[in-house]
Short mmCIF file of C-alpha atoms and ligand atoms in Angstrom, two decimals:
data_model
loop_
_atom_site.label_atom_id
_atom_site.label_comp_id
_atom_site.label_asym_id
_atom_site.label_seq_id
_atom_site.Cartn_x
_atom_site.Cartn_y
_atom_site.Cartn_z
CA MET A 246 105.08 103.13 145.36
CA GLU A 247 101.42 102.73 144.35
CA ASN A 248 100.04 99.74 143.41
CA PHE A 249 99.74 99.16 138.94
CA GLU A 250 99.24 98.32 135.93
CA PHE A 251 101.03 97.55 133.08
CA TYR A 252 100.53 96.28 130.10
CA VAL A 253 102.18 96.65 126.72
CA PRO A 254 100.91 94.61 123.82
CA THR A 255 103.62 96.19 120.94
CA LYS A 256 106.28 93.88 119.62
CA ILE A 257 108.64 95.95 118.52
CA VAL A 258 110.92 94.50 115.53
CA PHE A 259 114.15 97.26 115.33
CA GLY A 260 117.22 97.55 113.63
CA LYS A 261 118.87 98.16 110.48
CA LYS A 262 117.14 96.73 107.87
CA THR A 263 113.83 95.90 109.24
CA GLU A 264 111.26 97.26 107.09
CA GLU A 265 111.96 94.98 105.01
CA LYS A 266 110.19 92.80 106.80
CA ILE A 267 106.93 93.68 107.10
CA GLY A 268 104.92 91.50 104.79
CA GLU A 269 106.16 88.24 106.08
CA ILE A 270 105.33 90.05 109.80
CA LEU A 271 101.17 90.64 108.43
CA LYS A 272 101.17 87.06 106.37
CA LYS A 273 102.56 84.77 109.56
CA ASP A 274 99.53 86.89 111.12
CA GLY A 275 97.28 85.78 108.52
CA ILE A 276 96.69 89.62 107.41
CA LYS A 277 95.58 90.08 103.88
CA LYS A 278 94.50 93.17 102.79
CA VAL A 279 95.98 97.12 104.39
CA LEU A 280 95.10 100.13 104.30
CA LEU A 281 98.53 101.87 103.49
CA VAL A 282 98.62 105.04 105.69
CA TYR A 283 101.45 107.52 104.96
CA GLY A 284 101.78 111.49 104.92
CA ARG A 285 102.72 113.29 101.99
CA GLU A 286 106.07 113.13 100.55
CA ALA A 287 108.99 111.41 102.81
CA ILE A 288 108.52 107.95 102.52
CA LYS A 289 108.97 108.28 99.45
CA LYS A 290 111.99 110.56 99.43
CA ILE A 291 114.19 108.21 102.03
CA GLY A 292 112.43 105.25 99.37
CA LEU A 293 111.11 103.23 102.13
CA TYR A 294 107.28 103.41 99.97
CA ASP A 295 109.19 101.11 97.04
CA ARG A 296 110.81 98.93 100.52
CA VAL A 297 108.02 98.68 101.50
CA VAL A 298 105.70 97.91 97.87
CA ASP A 299 108.12 95.30 97.60
CA SER A 300 107.79 93.54 101.11
CA LEU A 301 104.24 93.18 101.10
CA LYS A 302 103.86 92.51 96.96
CA GLU A 303 106.84 89.60 98.29
CA ALA A 304 104.49 88.14 100.66
CA GLY A 305 100.93 88.35 98.67
CA ILE A 306 99.67 90.99 101.00
CA GLU A 307 96.84 92.85 99.44
CA PHE A 308 97.25 97.34 99.38
CA VAL A 309 94.97 99.99 99.47
CA GLU A 310 95.87 103.32 100.27
CA HIS A 311 95.26 106.33 102.01
CA SER A 312 98.07 109.08 101.92
CA GLY A 313 98.41 112.86 102.10
CA VAL A 314 98.35 112.20 105.97
CA LYS A 315 99.02 116.27 107.69
CA PRO A 316 101.30 117.53 111.00
CA ASN A 317 98.66 117.51 113.79
CA PRO A 318 96.45 115.14 111.58
CA VAL A 319 92.56 116.39 110.69
CA LEU A 320 89.11 114.48 111.50
CA SER A 321 88.13 115.07 107.98
CA HIS A 322 91.22 112.85 105.84
CA THR A 323 90.83 110.39 108.79
CA ARG A 324 86.38 110.01 108.02
CA GLU A 325 87.66 109.78 104.63
CA GLY A 326 90.55 107.10 105.79
CA ILE A 327 87.92 105.59 107.18
CA LYS A 328 85.64 104.72 104.05
CA LYS A 329 88.62 103.18 102.52
CA ALA A 330 88.85 101.00 104.92
CA LYS A 331 85.49 100.08 105.51
CA GLU A 332 84.88 100.35 100.86
CA HIS A 333 87.69 97.64 100.82
CA GLN A 334 87.47 95.91 103.70
CA VAL A 335 90.91 96.09 105.25
CA SER A 336 92.26 93.83 107.63
CA ALA A 337 94.38 95.61 109.18
CA VAL A 338 96.26 99.07 109.07
CA LEU A 339 100.18 99.79 108.54
CA ALA A 340 100.82 102.87 109.09
CA VAL A 341 104.26 104.21 107.85
CA GLY A 342 105.09 107.60 109.37
CA GLY A 343 105.20 109.51 112.29
CA GLY A 344 103.39 110.09 115.15
CA SER A 345 100.10 112.45 112.54
CA VAL A 346 100.51 108.87 109.96
CA ILE A 347 100.31 106.72 113.48
CA ASP A 348 98.09 108.03 115.35
CA GLU A 349 95.35 109.10 111.68
CA GLY A 350 95.90 104.89 111.04
CA LYS A 351 95.10 104.08 114.53
CA VAL A 352 91.81 106.83 114.56
CA ILE A 353 90.97 104.95 111.63
CA ALA A 354 91.31 101.09 111.97
CA ILE A 355 88.86 102.14 115.44
CA GLY A 356 86.54 103.58 112.22
CA ALA A 357 86.48 101.12 110.23
CA LYS A 358 84.74 98.51 113.04
CA THR A 359 82.03 101.35 114.38
CA GLU A 360 79.20 102.96 112.35
CA LYS A 361 78.87 104.88 115.17
CA ASP A 362 80.64 108.88 114.84
CA ILE A 363 84.24 108.91 115.66
CA TRP A 364 84.05 111.80 116.42
CA LYS A 365 82.34 111.27 120.43
CA PHE A 366 84.82 108.54 121.17
CA PHE A 367 87.96 112.09 121.34
CA LYS A 368 84.43 113.70 123.28
CA ARG A 369 84.66 111.28 125.71
CA GLU A 370 80.89 110.46 124.19
CA GLU A 371 81.25 106.79 123.04
CA VAL A 372 83.19 104.03 124.66
CA ILE A 373 86.01 102.48 122.14
CA GLU A 374 85.22 98.44 122.25
CA ASP A 375 87.20 97.61 118.62
CA ALA A 376 89.33 98.42 115.97
CA LEU A 377 91.41 96.96 113.57
CA PRO A 378 94.69 94.99 114.05
CA ILE A 379 97.45 98.34 112.84
CA TYR A 380 101.19 97.53 112.52
CA THR A 381 103.15 100.65 111.72
CA ILE A 382 107.29 101.53 110.13
CA LEU A 383 108.13 105.30 112.75
CA THR A 384 109.75 107.29 110.17
CA LEU A 385 110.02 109.87 113.00
CA ALA A 386 111.28 108.86 116.29
CA ALA A 387 109.51 111.85 118.78
CA THR A 388 105.37 111.19 120.22
CA GLY A 389 106.16 107.17 121.60
CA SER A 390 102.43 106.35 119.27
CA GLU A 391 104.32 103.28 117.74
CA MET A 392 103.95 101.43 121.77
CA ASN A 393 101.39 103.37 122.80
CA GLY A 394 97.13 102.62 122.64
CA PHE A 395 96.61 106.67 122.14
CA ALA A 396 95.90 108.81 119.13
CA VAL A 397 95.34 112.90 118.77
CA ILE A 398 92.87 113.96 116.46
CA THR A 399 92.55 117.82 115.67
CA ASN A 400 89.09 118.85 114.26
CA GLU A 401 89.70 121.23 111.86
CA GLU A 402 86.41 122.99 112.33
CA THR A 403 85.75 123.66 116.37
CA LYS A 404 89.31 123.43 116.66
CA GLU A 405 89.71 120.89 119.25
CA LYS A 406 92.77 119.20 119.36
CA LEU A 407 91.66 116.42 121.37
CA ASN A 408 92.70 112.56 122.32
CA ILE A 409 91.93 108.96 122.95
CA SER A 410 93.22 105.95 124.74
CA SER A 411 92.26 102.40 124.36
CA VAL A 412 93.60 98.71 124.37
CA TYR A 413 92.43 98.82 121.08
CA ILE A 414 94.97 100.63 119.28
CA PHE A 415 98.20 99.56 120.47
CA PRO A 416 100.20 98.35 117.55
CA ARG A 417 100.98 94.93 117.38
CA VAL A 418 103.58 95.06 115.48
CA SER A 419 106.33 98.52 115.32
CA ILE A 420 109.22 98.24 113.36
CA LEU A 421 112.26 101.02 113.97
CA ASN A 422 114.50 101.75 112.52
CA PRO A 423 116.86 104.22 112.80
CA GLU A 424 118.28 104.52 109.70
CA LEU A 425 115.07 105.99 108.84
CA THR A 426 115.25 108.49 110.59
CA TYR A 427 118.58 110.72 109.32
CA THR A 428 116.44 112.90 107.04
CA VAL A 429 114.50 114.28 110.53
CA SER A 430 115.25 117.77 109.63
CA PRO A 431 117.22 119.71 112.74
CA GLN A 432 114.03 121.41 113.14
CA TYR A 433 111.63 118.66 113.63
CA GLN A 434 114.58 116.59 115.78
CA ALA A 435 113.91 119.61 118.37
CA TYR A 436 110.65 119.23 118.17
CA ALA A 437 111.04 115.53 118.57
CA ALA A 438 113.39 115.80 121.47
CA VAL A 439 110.87 118.38 123.51
CA ASP A 440 107.85 116.23 122.61
CA ALA A 441 110.29 113.33 124.46
CA ILE A 442 110.77 115.10 127.22
CA ALA A 443 107.56 115.57 127.76
CA HIS A 444 105.80 113.33 128.16
CA ILE A 445 108.29 111.73 130.75
CA ILE A 446 108.35 115.23 133.55
CA GLU A 447 105.04 115.64 132.91
CA PHE A 448 105.12 112.06 135.03
CA TYR A 449 108.36 113.71 136.87
CA PHE A 450 106.68 116.54 137.97
CA THR A 451 103.59 115.82 138.84
CA CYS A 452 103.33 112.09 140.63
CA LYS A 453 102.95 111.56 143.98
CA VAL A 454 105.03 109.47 145.69
CA CYS A 455 108.11 109.58 142.65
CA PRO A 456 109.64 106.66 143.50
CA ASN A 457 113.47 106.55 142.96
CA LEU A 458 113.58 103.08 140.01
CA GLN A 459 111.13 105.76 138.09
CA ASN A 460 113.38 108.91 139.13
CA ARG A 461 115.93 107.60 138.16
CA ILE A 462 114.59 106.05 134.63
CA ALA A 463 113.03 108.63 134.09
CA GLU A 464 115.80 111.31 134.38
CA SER A 465 117.97 108.83 132.87
CA LEU A 466 116.16 108.74 129.68
CA ILE A 467 116.01 112.32 129.54
CA LYS A 468 119.71 113.19 129.92
CA ASN A 469 119.98 110.45 126.81
CA ILE A 470 117.22 112.64 124.27
CA ILE A 471 119.66 115.33 125.47
CA GLU A 472 122.42 114.07 124.76
CA THR A 473 121.56 112.46 121.46
CA THR A 474 119.93 115.13 119.90
CA GLU A 475 123.22 116.84 120.55
CA ILE A 476 124.57 114.69 118.53
CA ILE A 477 122.49 114.20 115.71
CA LEU A 478 121.59 118.21 114.75
CA LYS A 479 125.66 117.93 114.13
CA GLU A 480 125.79 114.27 112.64
CA PRO A 481 122.04 113.55 110.96
CA ASN A 482 123.58 109.58 110.42
CA ASN A 483 125.17 108.97 113.36
CA TYR A 484 123.35 105.79 113.82
CA GLN A 485 124.29 105.08 117.82
CA ALA A 486 123.14 108.43 118.61
CA ARG A 487 119.38 108.02 116.29
CA ALA A 488 118.81 104.27 117.43
CA GLU A 489 119.32 104.96 121.08
CA PHE A 490 116.82 108.99 120.43
CA MET A 491 114.52 106.48 119.22
CA TRP A 492 114.89 103.66 121.60
CA ALA A 493 114.20 106.48 124.20
CA ALA A 494 111.77 108.70 122.84
CA THR A 495 109.37 105.16 122.50
CA LEU A 496 109.84 104.41 126.11
CA ALA A 497 109.08 107.59 127.03
CA LEU A 498 105.56 106.72 126.40
CA ASN A 499 104.90 103.23 126.41
CA GLY A 500 103.48 103.58 130.05
CA LEU A 501 107.17 102.49 131.34
CA THR A 502 108.61 105.69 134.23
CA ARG A 503 104.31 106.69 135.40
CA THR A 504 104.96 103.05 136.86
CA GLY A 505 103.50 102.94 140.68
CA VAL A 506 104.61 107.18 140.68
CA GLY A 507 100.47 107.77 141.66
CA GLY A 508 98.84 111.31 140.14
CA GLY A 509 100.86 111.48 136.69
CA LEU A 510 98.23 114.05 134.96
CA PHE A 511 99.12 115.82 130.79
CA PRO A 512 98.90 119.29 132.10
CA ASN A 513 101.92 121.03 129.33
CA HIS A 514 100.25 118.62 126.38
CA MET A 515 96.36 120.00 128.03
CA ILE A 516 97.85 123.85 127.44
CA ALA A 517 100.53 122.58 124.12
CA HIS A 518 97.30 121.18 122.33
CA ALA A 519 95.03 124.11 122.08
CA LEU A 520 97.60 126.02 121.03
CA GLY A 521 98.45 123.17 118.40
CA GLY A 522 94.23 123.02 118.04
CA ILE A 523 93.95 126.82 117.01
CA TYR A 524 97.19 127.20 115.02
CA ASP A 525 98.50 124.07 114.02
CA LEU A 526 101.87 124.52 115.12
CA PRO A 527 103.91 121.38 115.14
CA HIS A 528 103.69 120.07 119.35
CA GLY A 529 106.70 119.81 120.21
CA ALA A 530 106.61 123.95 119.19
CA CYS A 531 103.48 124.57 121.08
CA LEU A 532 105.17 122.14 123.82
CA SER A 533 108.84 124.59 124.66
CA ILE A 534 106.60 127.40 124.50
CA VAL A 535 104.11 126.04 127.84
CA ILE A 536 107.06 124.14 129.38
CA PRO A 537 108.51 126.65 130.95
CA ALA A 538 105.56 128.74 131.89
CA TRP A 539 104.01 125.34 133.65
CA MET A 540 107.39 124.69 135.40
CA ASP A 541 107.58 128.50 136.91
CA TRP A 542 103.77 127.93 138.24
CA TYR A 543 104.30 124.65 139.14
CA LYS A 544 107.11 124.51 140.62
CA ASP A 545 106.66 125.21 144.28
CA LYS A 546 103.97 122.32 144.25
CA ASN A 547 106.73 119.82 143.94
CA ARG A 548 109.75 121.59 144.84
CA VAL A 549 111.79 118.93 145.51
CA GLN A 550 111.15 116.77 141.89
CA PHE A 551 111.95 119.81 140.96
CA GLU A 552 115.27 119.81 143.53
CA ARG A 553 116.21 116.64 141.72
CA PHE A 554 115.79 117.36 138.42
CA ALA A 555 117.94 120.98 138.10
CA LYS A 556 120.54 118.67 139.75
CA GLU A 557 120.51 115.85 137.98
CA ILE A 558 120.67 117.01 134.64
CA PHE A 559 121.48 119.93 134.13
CA GLY A 560 124.00 120.26 137.69
CA VAL A 561 122.16 123.32 139.44
CA SER A 562 121.01 123.73 142.76
CA THR A 563 119.09 125.94 142.43
CA VAL A 564 115.01 125.03 140.60
CA ASP A 565 114.97 128.19 139.30
CA LYS A 566 118.26 127.53 138.23
CA GLY A 567 116.75 124.48 136.72
CA ILE A 568 114.11 126.22 134.81
CA GLU A 569 116.51 128.45 132.90
CA MET A 570 119.09 126.12 131.91
CA PHE A 571 115.77 124.57 130.08
CA LYS A 572 114.78 126.79 128.72
CA ASN A 573 117.96 127.60 127.25
CA TRP A 574 118.30 124.51 125.55
CA PHE A 575 115.17 124.52 124.01
CA SER A 576 116.68 127.65 122.00
CA LYS A 577 119.64 126.00 121.67
CA ILE A 578 118.14 123.07 119.84
CA GLY A 579 116.00 125.86 117.72
CA ALA A 580 112.51 125.04 119.52
CA PRO A 581 110.47 128.43 120.32
CA VAL A 582 109.79 129.27 124.06
CA SER A 583 107.03 132.03 123.60
CA LEU A 584 104.62 132.78 121.99
CA LYS A 585 105.77 136.01 120.58
CA GLU A 586 108.45 133.55 118.54
CA VAL A 587 105.21 132.23 117.08
CA ASN A 588 103.56 135.64 116.27
CA ILE A 589 101.11 134.66 119.33
CA GLU A 590 100.07 138.00 120.85
CA GLU A 591 98.88 138.30 124.71
CA SER A 592 95.41 139.93 123.38
CA GLU A 593 94.66 135.94 122.17
CA ILE A 594 95.83 134.66 125.29
CA PRO A 595 91.83 134.03 125.91
CA THR A 596 90.87 131.97 123.06
CA ILE A 597 93.67 129.89 124.01
CA VAL A 598 92.49 129.78 127.97
CA GLU A 599 88.91 128.51 126.39
CA ASN A 600 90.75 125.98 123.79
CA ALA A 601 92.68 124.57 126.92
CA TYR A 602 89.30 125.47 129.34
CA ASN A 603 87.42 122.44 127.30
CA ILE A 604 90.05 119.12 127.56
CA ALA A 605 90.22 120.64 131.51
CA LYS A 606 86.80 119.70 131.33
CA ILE A 607 87.25 116.86 128.34
CA TRP A 608 89.90 114.78 131.64
CA LYS A 609 88.29 115.83 134.25
CA ILE A 610 91.01 118.42 136.02
CA GLU A 611 89.43 122.03 134.97
CA ASN A 612 88.74 121.77 139.00
CA ILE A 613 92.87 122.24 138.89
CA TYR A 614 93.18 123.67 135.84
CA THR A 615 90.66 126.65 136.09
CA LYS A 616 90.21 129.85 133.79
CA GLU A 617 92.06 132.50 135.73
CA ILE A 618 95.16 129.08 136.18
CA LEU A 619 95.55 128.74 132.64
CA GLU A 620 95.37 132.36 132.07
CA ASP A 621 98.38 132.43 134.40
CA ILE A 622 100.21 129.62 133.43
CA LEU A 623 99.92 131.28 129.61
CA LYS A 624 101.13 135.24 130.50
CA ARG A 625 104.28 133.82 131.61
CA ALA A 626 104.85 132.97 127.76
CA VAL A 627 103.68 135.77 126.23
O1 NZQ B 255 104.26 115.59 105.45
P1 NZQ B 255 104.83 114.36 105.07
O2 NZQ B 255 106.25 114.54 104.19
O3 NZQ B 255 105.03 112.21 106.15
O4 NZQ B 255 106.49 114.04 106.45
C1 NZQ B 255 106.24 115.13 107.98
C2 NZQ B 255 106.16 115.67 108.24
O5 NZQ B 255 105.76 116.93 107.38
C3 NZQ B 255 108.17 114.40 107.95
N1 NZQ B 255 108.60 113.19 108.41
C4 NZQ B 255 108.03 112.63 108.46
N2 NZQ B 255 109.15 111.18 109.14
C5 NZQ B 255 110.49 111.48 108.13
C6 NZQ B 255 110.04 113.35 108.10
N3 NZQ B 255 110.39 114.02 107.39
C7 NZQ B 255 112.13 113.75 107.35
N4 NZQ B 255 112.47 112.34 107.42
C8 NZQ B 255 111.74 111.26 107.89
N5 NZQ B 255 112.28 109.80 107.90
O6 NZQ B 255 107.66 115.04 109.68
C9 NZQ B 255 106.48 116.13 109.99
C10 NZQ B 255 106.06 116.06 110.82
O7 NZQ B 255 105.60 114.68 110.74
P2 NZQ B 255 104.52 114.23 112.84
O8 NZQ B 255 103.84 112.34 111.94
O9 NZQ B 255 103.90 114.99 111.97
O10 NZQ B 255 105.19 114.29 113.48
P3 NZQ B 255 105.38 113.63 115.11
O11 NZQ B 255 105.92 112.68 114.84
O12 NZQ B 255 105.76 114.80 116.34
O13 NZQ B 255 103.79 113.65 115.49
C11 NZQ B 255 103.10 114.86 116.00
C12 NZQ B 255 101.69 114.45 116.22
O14 NZQ B 255 101.41 113.20 116.90
C13 NZQ B 255 100.17 113.66 118.71
C14 NZQ B 255 100.78 115.05 118.18
O15 NZQ B 255 99.61 116.03 118.96
C15 NZQ B 255 100.61 115.11 116.78
O16 NZQ B 255 99.58 115.25 116.18
N6 NZQ B 255 101.35 112.92 119.76
C16 NZQ B 255 100.52 111.63 119.66
C17 NZQ B 255 101.31 111.08 120.51
C18 NZQ B 255 100.59 109.61 121.33
N7 NZQ B 255 99.99 109.44 120.14
O17 NZQ B 255 101.19 108.91 121.99
C19 NZQ B 255 101.71 111.02 122.05
C20 NZQ B 255 101.85 113.15 122.19
O18 NZQ B 255 102.36 113.58 122.94
C21 NZQ B 255 101.09 114.03 120.85
O19 NZQ B 255 100.42 113.91 120.99
ZN1 ZN B 256 103.73 114.50 123.34
#
């Protein structure tokens, strides 16, 4: 096992009705006024908005609202949130929603504490040095944002979808009530499953030492995500399945699976972010298109892991059969597996390559992911 540091300063409050505790949690932490960040309609439709507001009022917490965060949150809306946070001098951000809401909330938390242009952090031109405390109530289990130090924002002018990573944006407390996810649509549940599995396999396949412990944690999480997704798609209100899926998705990207593995790149996400940035497609849908193509391109570079994956996850003995079954499972749950399925023509590949290569440069992996290689991978996804 390689040397590693593992630091996750987020408290998880998990279970039924836990959202009702938010006011008390903030009060205990000495927070007096929050920016309440949320999306478009989901939290009002499920009655969560009212419960959160009641809890805040009961605890005497003031709040200013920043709503309308869209999936694939954009820079302009984030900037509006930063302005609001500064004007009203809030002392924390409370993000209520899925990964998009939490990510935008995190970036607002950084922006509220600096006069620097927020986009410079995404371009790695400035270093994040502070942020307001972040609290979250999760309504869609997928990204792991509720227990990690990442955030992803799209600059809609340049079509760049970029990430930041900082210890300052780990949420202080995240509330996870599986019941809040009962209304997530089958389509988004499929994307969520793809995303959570993607977070695990990025490290699983690009590991250098690949210890047994981490392999087994990864395989166990993947199997659980597959099994619970199949139950959820048939029985959306199955608490046990929603609960296990929710916790598995959180553990998939809180640093646990990558401990000690050495290496560990995020190439599928790099290409998926290019697709998301250009076409504004759901993140999970971008990944289900990229992953089978990338696996086909990469399989000989870590064959042992691919053999393991085929055997452990799908009970088959060949690498190609494992990839095929994985791809078929994506199709089965309703996630696209080709560019064609989302109306992207082969002629658009050079544009996607340029965008992905820009991210490769920012991540300093352009020597591995050259334009030729990116093109090769994308051609396998036509
Ligand atoms: O628009 P509203 O009304 O808010 O509805 C949302 C949205 O339309 C809806 N939704 C959320 N909770 C619901 C619900 N609908 C019914 N019932 C509920 N309980 O779902 C739609 C999608 O929400 P979104 O937040 O966009 O989905 P997700 O959680 O998948 O987040 C995706 C974003 O996170 C980024 C992605 O790139 C993408 O921008 N990621 C963030 C990561 C991180 N911070 O660690 C890592 C990931 O790899 C990923 O890149
Ligand atoms: Zn992801």
